[in-house]
Amino acid sequence: MTISSSKEKTKKQKSNKQGFLQSVLTLMFSQVLIKLLGMIYTLYLTNREGFGDEGNGIVSSSYQIYAMLLTISSIGVPNAISKLVSERVAIGDHKGAYRIFKIAFATFAVIGLIGSLMLFCGAHVIAYNWLQIPEAEMTLVALSPAIFFVAISSVMRGYCNGRQNIKATARSQTLEQIFKTALTIIIVEIVAIISHVSTEWMAAGATLATTIATFAGFGYLYMYYKVIRKEIVKEIKATVNYKYERVKTIIKKVLLVSLPIALTAIMSSLNKNIDSFTVVRSLKQFLPEKEALAQYGILGGKVDMLTSLPLSINVAFSTALVPAIAAAKAKKDRKTITKKTSFSILISMLIGLPCTVGMFIFAGPILHLLFPNASAGTTILQISSLTILFTILDQTINGALQGYGKLMVPAISLGIGVIAKLILNLILVPNPAFGANGAAWASVVCHMIAFIIASTALRKNIKLDLTFSKIVIKPAIATGIMGICSYYIYLSLNGIISQNMATILAMISAIIIYGISIIVLKIFTKEEILEIPGGTKILKFLQKIKIY
């Protein structure tokens, strides 16, 4: 009986581990796909005659206001609902879990509706007085209903996650992005014909696509909810350990859990909004309005999209780190905390460093490749690429801190960085010697400060098993070899074949050279290789060719 019970327990632990890994891989695939789809419609809009950098400036300024209201109304909600629901489900209280879902849904439906009405009614004041971009009024109006749909979708995603079905969340997000990509192209083309290629109305059409896409994402979640409704009813009937809680208490719990996460997101949103409030306004002091708007379009459109791409790869690691650290802390297993955190930070360094260097070296060729009709912005992209490493490391460190229970540190560290960015924006951007480049430098300083504060807090709470050679010197050597070799390949091929083909081949070469360099330098230990999916086969192969 004891042996059978032990086998059953081992089998259950193995199943849970596989389920967790599958969730991480699903999330990673979903996030990468979402970013790639986002790139498609950004490329289309930027290269579309009559849209370009000016259209991106209008959309970016509106989107940052929308993102700020969205942050207040829904960011942090999925994690909060997921935590509270999973706690109830774990003890068999399915009735209590469902009650949390219903109350949260009603609460955030009201909050989301208020956010939508605020944006709809305040669009004129925001566009004319705050942003000083009158063309943004219609884009704000078109975006306003999306806040309501995202708020209620966030609650439904949290409920799905709490029931350990992260696939439903990933699918709804992916479907939403597919709709957004397709509808952006279709609606903008229709609006271009009707309006005789009006940049203002095309920008409004692009944001209308976002609103319709959020409705599609909600529609999928609603249909999924209808499908599992019978299963939920059965679970409620089988409820044990039901503990009644007042509506007020449940709302308070949801808000208390989501607040620290939301604060971090609000700081991030404010970081972007500083640019939308200050860049065009400051540039107009020495540039024509149209050129000032185009400069902001480069910063908030093309550059922001490219520098945020590496984050989509890293986000799965930072997301997985939160529950892993929380579980280890509950068991007082400091060895696992050290191991998981150290490995995740190493992975983040190995992702962030080559992305930073690669984008800095190939800034011009990348812009020419992706935006042949609007390839300006090389210097802004080179400066902004320096934020990638700090942002990726900060993302992972914040995941570890949140898992460890230090929920306010990420918000405070980024908040201090945002203050520094605001000051630097106000000093540098109005200076013709800096202009829009000043905003890019301010972002670098912002994320550097946030990283320094967060990493200091991490070292005080979590012991790391990383030497300077392993975390800095070896990755730097691998990145240096990659950068020098790939740039030499680009220079050798450019002129023999087209610039775009030379860029593509040089970037493919960079990935291969970097991978080989990591292996040859033995950055990973044998134990760490085994942590990677398919690690056993990889290690056997490396041992066979006598590298390990």
XYZ file of C-alpha atoms in Angstrom:
548
model
C 0.000 0.000 0.000
C 2.839 2.400 0.878
C 4.810 1.535 -2.300
C 1.699 2.032 -4.442
C 0.978 5.379 -2.761
C 4.585 6.478 -3.257
C 4.477 5.549 -6.965
C 1.193 7.423 -7.382
C 2.695 10.516 -5.712
C 5.812 10.377 -7.947
C 3.620 9.990 -11.044
C 1.495 12.967 -9.995
C 4.595 15.140 -9.410
C 5.950 14.173 -12.846
C 2.590 14.993 -14.452
C 2.502 18.403 -12.737
C 6.048 19.159 -13.900
C 5.166 18.265 -17.503
C 1.999 20.355 -17.301
C 3.969 23.335 -16.011
C 6.580 23.007 -18.780
C 3.820 22.680 -21.383
C 2.213 25.875 -20.058
C 5.526 27.746 -20.318
C 6.109 26.551 -23.895
C 2.516 27.403 -24.852
C 2.890 30.892 -23.419
C 6.251 31.402 -25.114
C 4.912 30.300 -28.510
C 1.844 32.504 -28.086
C 3.857 35.598 -27.127
C 6.362 35.180 -29.982
C 3.522 34.680 -32.473
C 1.724 37.768 -31.146
C 4.885 39.857 -31.561
C 5.462 38.571 -35.111
C 1.862 39.338 -36.061
C 2.263 42.779 -34.511
C 5.340 43.286 -36.652
C 3.352 42.434 -39.796
C 0.767 45.170 -39.378
C 3.395 47.662 -38.144
C 5.444 46.998 -41.275
C 2.338 47.415 -43.397
C 1.314 50.702 -41.768
C 4.802 52.207 -41.801
C 5.349 51.349 -45.464
C 1.777 52.303 -46.494
C 1.690 55.431 -48.657
C -0.023 58.204 -46.713
C 0.583 56.587 -43.295
C 4.313 56.197 -42.512
C 5.985 57.792 -39.498
C 3.335 60.523 -39.229
C 0.540 57.958 -38.959
C 2.593 55.979 -36.432
C 2.971 59.169 -34.385
C -0.807 59.633 -34.220
C -1.486 55.988 -33.359
C 1.366 55.738 -30.812
C 0.293 58.860 -28.911
C -3.311 57.625 -28.706
C -2.289 54.105 -27.819
C -0.202 55.258 -24.844
C -3.231 57.069 -23.338
C -5.338 53.951 -23.984
C -2.635 51.747 -22.419
C -2.559 53.903 -19.284
C -6.332 53.606 -18.756
C -6.104 49.915 -19.594
C -3.402 49.463 -16.973
C -5.561 51.071 -14.302
C -8.637 49.037 -15.271
C -7.241 45.550 -15.901
C -3.464 44.944 -15.582
C -2.699 42.618 -12.682
C -6.254 41.277 -12.722
C -5.481 37.907 -14.398
C -2.752 37.108 -11.845
C -4.905 38.239 -8.922
C -7.958 36.211 -10.016
C -5.741 33.236 -10.880
C -4.159 33.250 -7.418
C -7.458 33.538 -5.527
C -9.283 30.993 -7.707
C -6.443 28.427 -7.581
C -6.328 28.698 -3.768
C -10.037 27.824 -3.610
C -9.823 25.038 -6.218
C -6.866 23.463 -4.368
C -9.002 22.822 -1.266
C -12.063 21.725 -3.284
C -14.036 24.949 -2.831
C -15.217 25.297 -6.449
C -18.289 27.241 -5.367
C -16.103 29.861 -3.673
C -13.830 30.015 -6.748
C -16.799 30.614 -9.048
C -18.169 33.273 -6.686
C -14.848 35.124 -6.853
C -15.059 34.996 -10.655
C -18.628 36.365 -10.742
C -17.961 39.223 -8.328
C -14.696 40.153 -10.067
C -16.413 40.062 -13.472
C -19.138 42.464 -12.311
C -16.596 44.743 -10.592
C -14.263 45.067 -13.555
C -17.129 45.369 -16.020
C -18.042 48.584 -14.168
C -14.413 49.741 -13.952
C -13.870 48.968 -17.651
C -17.046 50.805 -18.650
C -15.956 53.886 -16.683
C -12.555 53.761 -18.420
C -14.193 53.532 -21.845
C -16.506 56.465 -21.128
C -13.620 58.577 -19.798
C -11.614 58.026 -22.982
C -14.627 58.575 -25.263
C -15.778 61.768 -23.552
C -12.280 63.140 -22.957
C -10.866 62.418 -26.437
C -11.079 66.054 -27.564
C -9.370 67.490 -24.466
C -6.665 64.787 -24.468
C -5.864 65.246 -28.181
C -5.911 69.056 -28.261
C -4.620 69.978 -24.791
C -2.618 67.050 -23.412
C -1.002 65.568 -26.519
C -1.281 68.676 -28.696
C -1.951 66.309 -31.615
C -5.495 67.173 -32.845
C -5.387 64.294 -35.358
C -5.388 61.848 -32.432
C -8.989 62.620 -31.388
C -10.628 60.088 -33.705
C -8.118 57.369 -32.821
C -8.908 57.841 -29.123
C -12.652 57.619 -29.817
C -12.145 54.439 -31.861
C -10.064 52.852 -29.053
C -12.420 53.706 -26.188
C -14.706 50.590 -26.264
C -11.641 48.301 -26.149
C -11.002 49.165 -22.481
C -14.311 47.565 -21.457
C -13.695 44.350 -23.432
C -10.116 43.970 -22.179
C -11.201 44.485 -18.539
C -13.804 41.687 -18.609
C -11.543 39.437 -20.716
C -8.818 39.826 -18.067
C -11.132 38.407 -15.405
C -12.068 35.454 -17.627
C -8.391 34.754 -18.393
C -7.600 34.835 -14.683
C -10.397 32.326 -13.999
C -9.064 30.000 -16.738
C -5.515 30.250 -15.363
C -6.774 29.568 -11.835
C -8.384 26.363 -13.143
C -4.969 25.501 -14.668
C -6.021 26.007 -18.279
C -3.472 28.501 -19.580
C -4.117 27.302 -23.145
C -7.463 29.113 -23.228
C -5.708 32.372 -22.310
C -2.953 31.855 -24.889
C -5.458 30.990 -27.629
C -7.662 34.005 -26.917
C -4.644 36.352 -27.004
C -3.372 34.798 -30.238
C -6.820 34.961 -31.862
C -7.136 38.597 -30.810
C -3.805 39.426 -32.457
C -4.727 37.552 -35.659
C -7.929 39.611 -35.907
C -6.002 42.793 -35.127
C -3.445 42.130 -37.880
C -5.979 41.183 -40.547
C -8.510 43.897 -39.679
C -5.861 46.633 -39.492
C -4.857 45.967 -43.101
C -8.447 45.594 -44.353
C -9.929 48.598 -42.535
C -7.012 50.942 -43.317
C -7.254 50.055 -47.021
C -11.012 50.710 -47.039
C -10.589 54.004 -45.146
C -7.754 55.039 -47.503
C -10.092 54.647 -50.495
C -13.029 56.448 -48.867
C -10.961 59.301 -47.349
C -8.621 59.745 -50.328
C -5.612 58.611 -48.255
C -6.196 60.770 -45.163
C -3.515 59.943 -42.557
C -5.829 61.022 -39.712
C -8.698 58.763 -40.763
C -6.387 55.843 -41.608
C -4.933 56.080 -38.086
C -8.474 55.980 -36.670
C -9.191 52.912 -38.816
C -6.103 51.158 -37.450
C -7.230 51.696 -33.850
C -10.805 50.648 -34.687
C -9.284 47.301 -35.730
C -7.797 47.006 -32.220
C -11.223 47.513 -30.645
C -12.892 44.891 -32.859
C -10.025 42.467 -32.139
C -10.480 42.830 -28.351
C -14.155 41.980 -28.839
C -13.094 38.869 -30.804
C -10.772 37.831 -27.952
C -13.621 38.245 -25.460
C -15.939 36.330 -27.822
C -13.614 33.323 -27.806
C -13.417 33.328 -23.998
C -17.207 33.595 -23.720
C -17.688 30.626 -26.097
C -15.105 28.641 -24.137
C -16.933 29.495 -20.900
C -20.208 28.215 -22.400
C -18.498 24.945 -23.350
C -17.112 24.311 -19.834
C -20.230 25.610 -18.038
C -21.593 22.080 -17.387
C -18.221 21.036 -15.980
C -18.233 24.086 -13.667
C -21.762 23.234 -12.441
C -20.629 19.672 -11.596
C -17.613 21.046 -9.716
C -19.828 23.451 -7.743
C -22.130 20.580 -6.734
C -19.101 18.588 -5.554
C -17.774 21.521 -3.493
C -16.199 20.908 -0.085
C -14.706 23.377 2.394
C -16.916 26.214 1.126
C -16.230 29.394 3.040
C -18.610 32.304 2.537
C -16.983 35.711 2.119
C -18.681 39.073 1.731
C -18.612 40.776 -1.658
C -16.641 43.646 -0.160
C -13.984 41.255 1.189
C -13.536 39.495 -2.160
C -13.197 42.791 -4.057
C -10.656 43.993 -1.497
C -8.608 40.770 -1.875
C -8.561 41.037 -5.671
C -7.452 44.676 -5.553
C -4.769 44.055 -2.911
C -3.171 41.259 -4.941
C -3.417 43.068 -8.293
C -2.335 46.521 -7.032
C 1.460 45.948 -6.797
C 1.536 44.314 -10.265
C -0.675 47.069 -11.660
C 1.592 49.723 -10.156
C 4.586 48.289 -12.023
C 2.556 48.295 -15.247
C 1.379 51.858 -14.546
C 5.004 52.954 -14.164
C 5.814 51.279 -17.494
C 2.825 52.994 -19.112
C 3.854 56.356 -17.648
C 7.314 55.786 -19.094
C 5.790 55.590 -22.590
C 3.356 58.436 -21.917
C 6.210 60.765 -20.976
C 7.299 60.541 -24.615
C 3.757 61.068 -25.927
C 3.332 64.167 -23.721
C 6.773 65.724 -24.160
C 8.413 64.727 -27.455
C 6.114 66.377 -30.020
C 5.539 69.370 -27.750
C 9.299 69.889 -27.281
C 10.310 69.196 -30.885
C 7.807 71.773 -32.161
C 10.014 74.445 -30.561
C 12.540 74.065 -33.381
C 10.902 71.738 -35.962
C 7.758 72.019 -38.138
C 4.775 70.193 -36.573
C 4.662 67.503 -39.284
C 8.357 66.652 -38.842
C 8.025 66.638 -35.042
C 5.144 64.149 -35.329
C 7.176 61.976 -37.721
C 10.129 61.922 -35.283
C 7.817 60.739 -32.500
C 6.368 58.165 -34.921
C 9.865 56.706 -35.411
C 10.413 56.516 -31.644
C 6.975 55.223 -30.645
C 6.319 53.083 -33.725
C 9.233 51.350 -35.450
C 11.820 51.598 -32.668
C 9.466 50.581 -29.855
C 8.285 47.554 -31.854
C 11.824 46.354 -32.643
C 13.263 46.821 -29.145
C 10.304 45.048 -27.523
C 10.626 41.905 -29.691
C 13.300 40.196 -27.502
C 11.056 40.680 -24.439
C 8.463 38.323 -25.942
C 11.031 35.491 -25.850
C 12.125 36.252 -22.290
C 8.638 36.805 -20.823
C 7.980 33.044 -20.537
C 11.019 32.654 -18.256
C 10.033 35.585 -16.043
C 6.424 34.343 -15.859
C 7.508 30.804 -14.939
C 9.862 32.127 -12.263
C 7.073 33.638 -10.134
C 5.316 30.371 -9.113
C 8.627 28.439 -9.005
C 10.169 30.836 -6.466
C 6.902 31.147 -4.499
C 6.611 27.346 -4.170
C 10.271 26.959 -3.161
C 9.951 29.731 -0.572
C 6.871 28.068 0.937
C 8.955 24.883 1.368
C 11.932 26.937 2.655
C 13.985 25.425 -0.154
C 16.658 28.098 -0.621
C 18.751 25.843 -2.867
C 15.985 25.702 -5.482
C 15.433 29.465 -5.224
C 19.148 30.078 -5.896
C 19.251 27.534 -8.728
C 16.112 28.733 -10.560
C 16.915 32.440 -10.200
C 20.561 32.067 -11.266
C 19.667 29.971 -14.305
C 16.903 32.372 -15.391
C 19.165 35.418 -15.095
C 21.870 33.637 -17.121
C 19.320 32.830 -19.869
C 18.146 36.456 -19.857
C 21.738 37.696 -20.225
C 22.305 35.284 -23.117
C 19.146 36.592 -24.824
C 19.550 40.292 -24.053
C 23.246 40.888 -24.780
C 23.336 39.618 -28.405
C 19.986 41.299 -29.172
C 21.386 44.621 -27.901
C 24.651 44.349 -29.840
C 23.016 42.919 -32.972
C 20.400 45.653 -33.145
C 23.023 48.343 -32.520
C 25.305 47.073 -35.306
C 22.562 46.371 -37.842
C 20.188 49.235 -36.964
C 20.400 50.855 -40.414
C 20.202 47.634 -42.469
C 17.280 46.340 -40.335
C 15.282 49.544 -40.880
C 16.050 49.435 -44.601
C 14.986 45.778 -44.756
C 11.726 46.160 -42.838
C 10.722 49.709 -43.745
C 11.972 50.411 -47.292
C 9.536 53.326 -47.687
C 10.295 54.866 -44.274
C 13.766 53.736 -43.168
C 14.725 56.824 -41.116
C 15.676 56.429 -37.452
C 19.031 54.586 -37.373
C 20.519 56.653 -34.527
C 17.337 56.485 -32.418
C 17.245 52.690 -32.838
C 20.950 52.342 -31.948
C 20.476 54.333 -28.736
C 17.216 52.554 -27.859
C 18.816 49.129 -28.417
C 20.838 49.765 -25.241
C 17.601 49.455 -23.221
C 17.088 45.829 -24.327
C 19.647 44.240 -21.989
C 18.529 46.238 -18.927
C 14.830 45.635 -19.639
C 15.215 41.877 -20.149
C 17.308 41.414 -16.989
C 14.909 43.622 -15.038
C 11.963 41.566 -16.326
C 13.481 38.351 -14.960
C 14.627 39.904 -11.679
C 11.122 41.303 -11.123
C 9.678 37.811 -11.643
C 11.995 36.460 -8.945
C 11.172 39.315 -6.558
C 7.412 38.908 -7.060
C 7.690 35.165 -6.468
C 9.696 35.862 -3.303
C 6.965 38.221 -2.061
C 8.751 41.543 -2.700
C 5.868 42.835 -4.827
C 6.508 46.565 -4.419
C 10.211 46.598 -5.389
C 9.584 46.433 -9.180
C 7.101 49.324 -8.986
C 9.404 51.478 -6.841
C 12.528 50.807 -8.965
C 10.756 51.595 -12.233
C 9.014 54.589 -10.625
C 12.402 56.150 -9.760
C 13.573 55.433 -13.311
C 10.475 57.121 -14.741
C 11.132 60.278 -12.700
C 14.676 60.382 -14.101
C 13.303 59.928 -17.633
C 10.821 62.791 -17.226
C 13.580 65.158 -16.056
C 15.915 64.126 -18.893
C 13.149 64.381 -21.507
C 12.390 67.944 -20.425
C 16.096 68.864 -20.583
C 17.309 66.955 -23.665
C 14.420 66.825 -26.161
C 13.968 70.642 -26.505
C 17.727 70.872 -27.199
C 18.279 70.765 -31.019
C 21.561 68.900 -30.424
C 19.570 65.940 -29.031
C 15.949 66.198 -30.193
C 14.202 62.786 -30.325
C 17.546 61.123 -29.542
C 17.288 62.744 -26.099
C 14.118 60.746 -25.371
C 15.932 57.541 -26.375
C 18.863 58.350 -24.035
C 16.373 59.140 -21.246
C 14.832 55.659 -21.684
C 18.272 54.033 -21.406
C 18.901 55.856 -18.113
C 15.386 54.971 -16.870
C 15.829 51.220 -17.400
C 19.417 51.276 -16.122
C 18.259 52.827 -12.834
C 15.370 50.347 -12.512
C 17.771 47.428 -13.132
C 20.336 48.639 -10.570
C 17.710 49.075 -7.825
C 15.938 45.767 -8.553
C 19.197 43.767 -8.794
C 20.385 45.276 -5.487
C 17.121 44.181 -3.818
C 17.471 40.722 -5.377
C 21.001 40.225 -4.007
C 19.806 41.203 -0.525
C 17.073 38.543 -0.566
C 18.260 35.757 -2.870
C 21.723 34.223 -3.060
C 22.914 33.769 -6.659
C 25.179 31.010 -7.936
C 26.814 33.061 -10.719
C 30.460 34.014 -11.157
C 31.485 37.208 -12.971
C 33.122 35.099 -15.673
C 29.940 33.080 -16.287
C 27.418 35.926 -16.262
C 29.484 38.688 -17.916
C 32.849 37.724 -19.461
C 31.871 34.550 -21.370
C 28.562 35.975 -22.736
C 30.466 39.154 -23.740
C 33.120 37.100 -25.591
C 30.428 35.052 -27.381
C 28.565 38.246 -28.317
C 31.794 39.932 -29.479
C 32.669 36.981 -31.752
C 29.108 37.036 -33.128
C 29.136 40.792 -33.749
C 32.540 40.951 -35.463
C 31.976 37.882 -37.665
C 28.411 38.779 -38.711
C 29.335 42.382 -39.537
C 32.322 41.192 -41.603
C 29.987 38.807 -43.476
C 27.561 41.694 -44.098
C 30.326 43.979 -45.449
C 31.687 41.172 -47.655
C 28.286 40.317 -49.153
C 26.938 43.867 -49.488
C 27.596 44.928 -53.083
C 27.906 41.371 -54.333
C 24.248 40.706 -53.543
C 21.434 43.088 -52.517
C 21.694 44.907 -49.181
C 18.549 43.223 -47.842
C 19.814 39.728 -48.706
C 23.207 40.569 -47.169
C 21.417 41.667 -43.970
C 19.353 38.462 -43.789
C 22.371 36.178 -44.357
C 24.492 38.131 -41.857
C 21.774 37.827 -39.181
C 21.337 34.088 -39.799
C 25.133 33.712 -39.543
C 25.073 35.703 -36.280
C 22.619 33.241 -34.689
C 24.680 30.206 -35.755
C 28.017 31.748 -34.683
C 26.581 32.813 -31.322
C 25.174 29.344 -30.634
C 28.516 27.693 -31.446
C 30.366 30.234 -29.270
C 28.129 29.478 -26.261
C 28.848 25.753 -26.646
C 32.612 26.121 -27.173
C 32.960 28.502 -24.191
C 31.022 25.998 -22.026
C 28.814 28.709 -20.512
C 26.330 26.047 -19.344
C 27.239 23.308 -16.870
C 26.088 19.737 -17.565
C 23.394 20.145 -14.922
C 22.094 23.336 -16.572
C 21.979 21.681 -20.011
C 19.735 18.997 -18.517
C 17.336 21.776 -17.376
C 16.761 22.801 -21.018
C 13.945 20.982 -22.920
C 15.627 18.084 -24.747
C 18.714 18.640 -22.599
C 19.526 14.924 -22.219
C 19.870 14.445 -25.979
C 21.833 17.716 -26.341
C 24.304 16.675 -23.614
C 24.787 13.199 -25.129
C 25.557 14.791 -28.510
C 28.037 17.287 -26.990
C 29.748 14.466 -25.088
C 29.912 12.427 -28.271
C 31.764 15.224 -30.117
C 34.010 15.633 -27.024
C 33.002 19.213 -26.076
C 31.720 18.177 -22.601
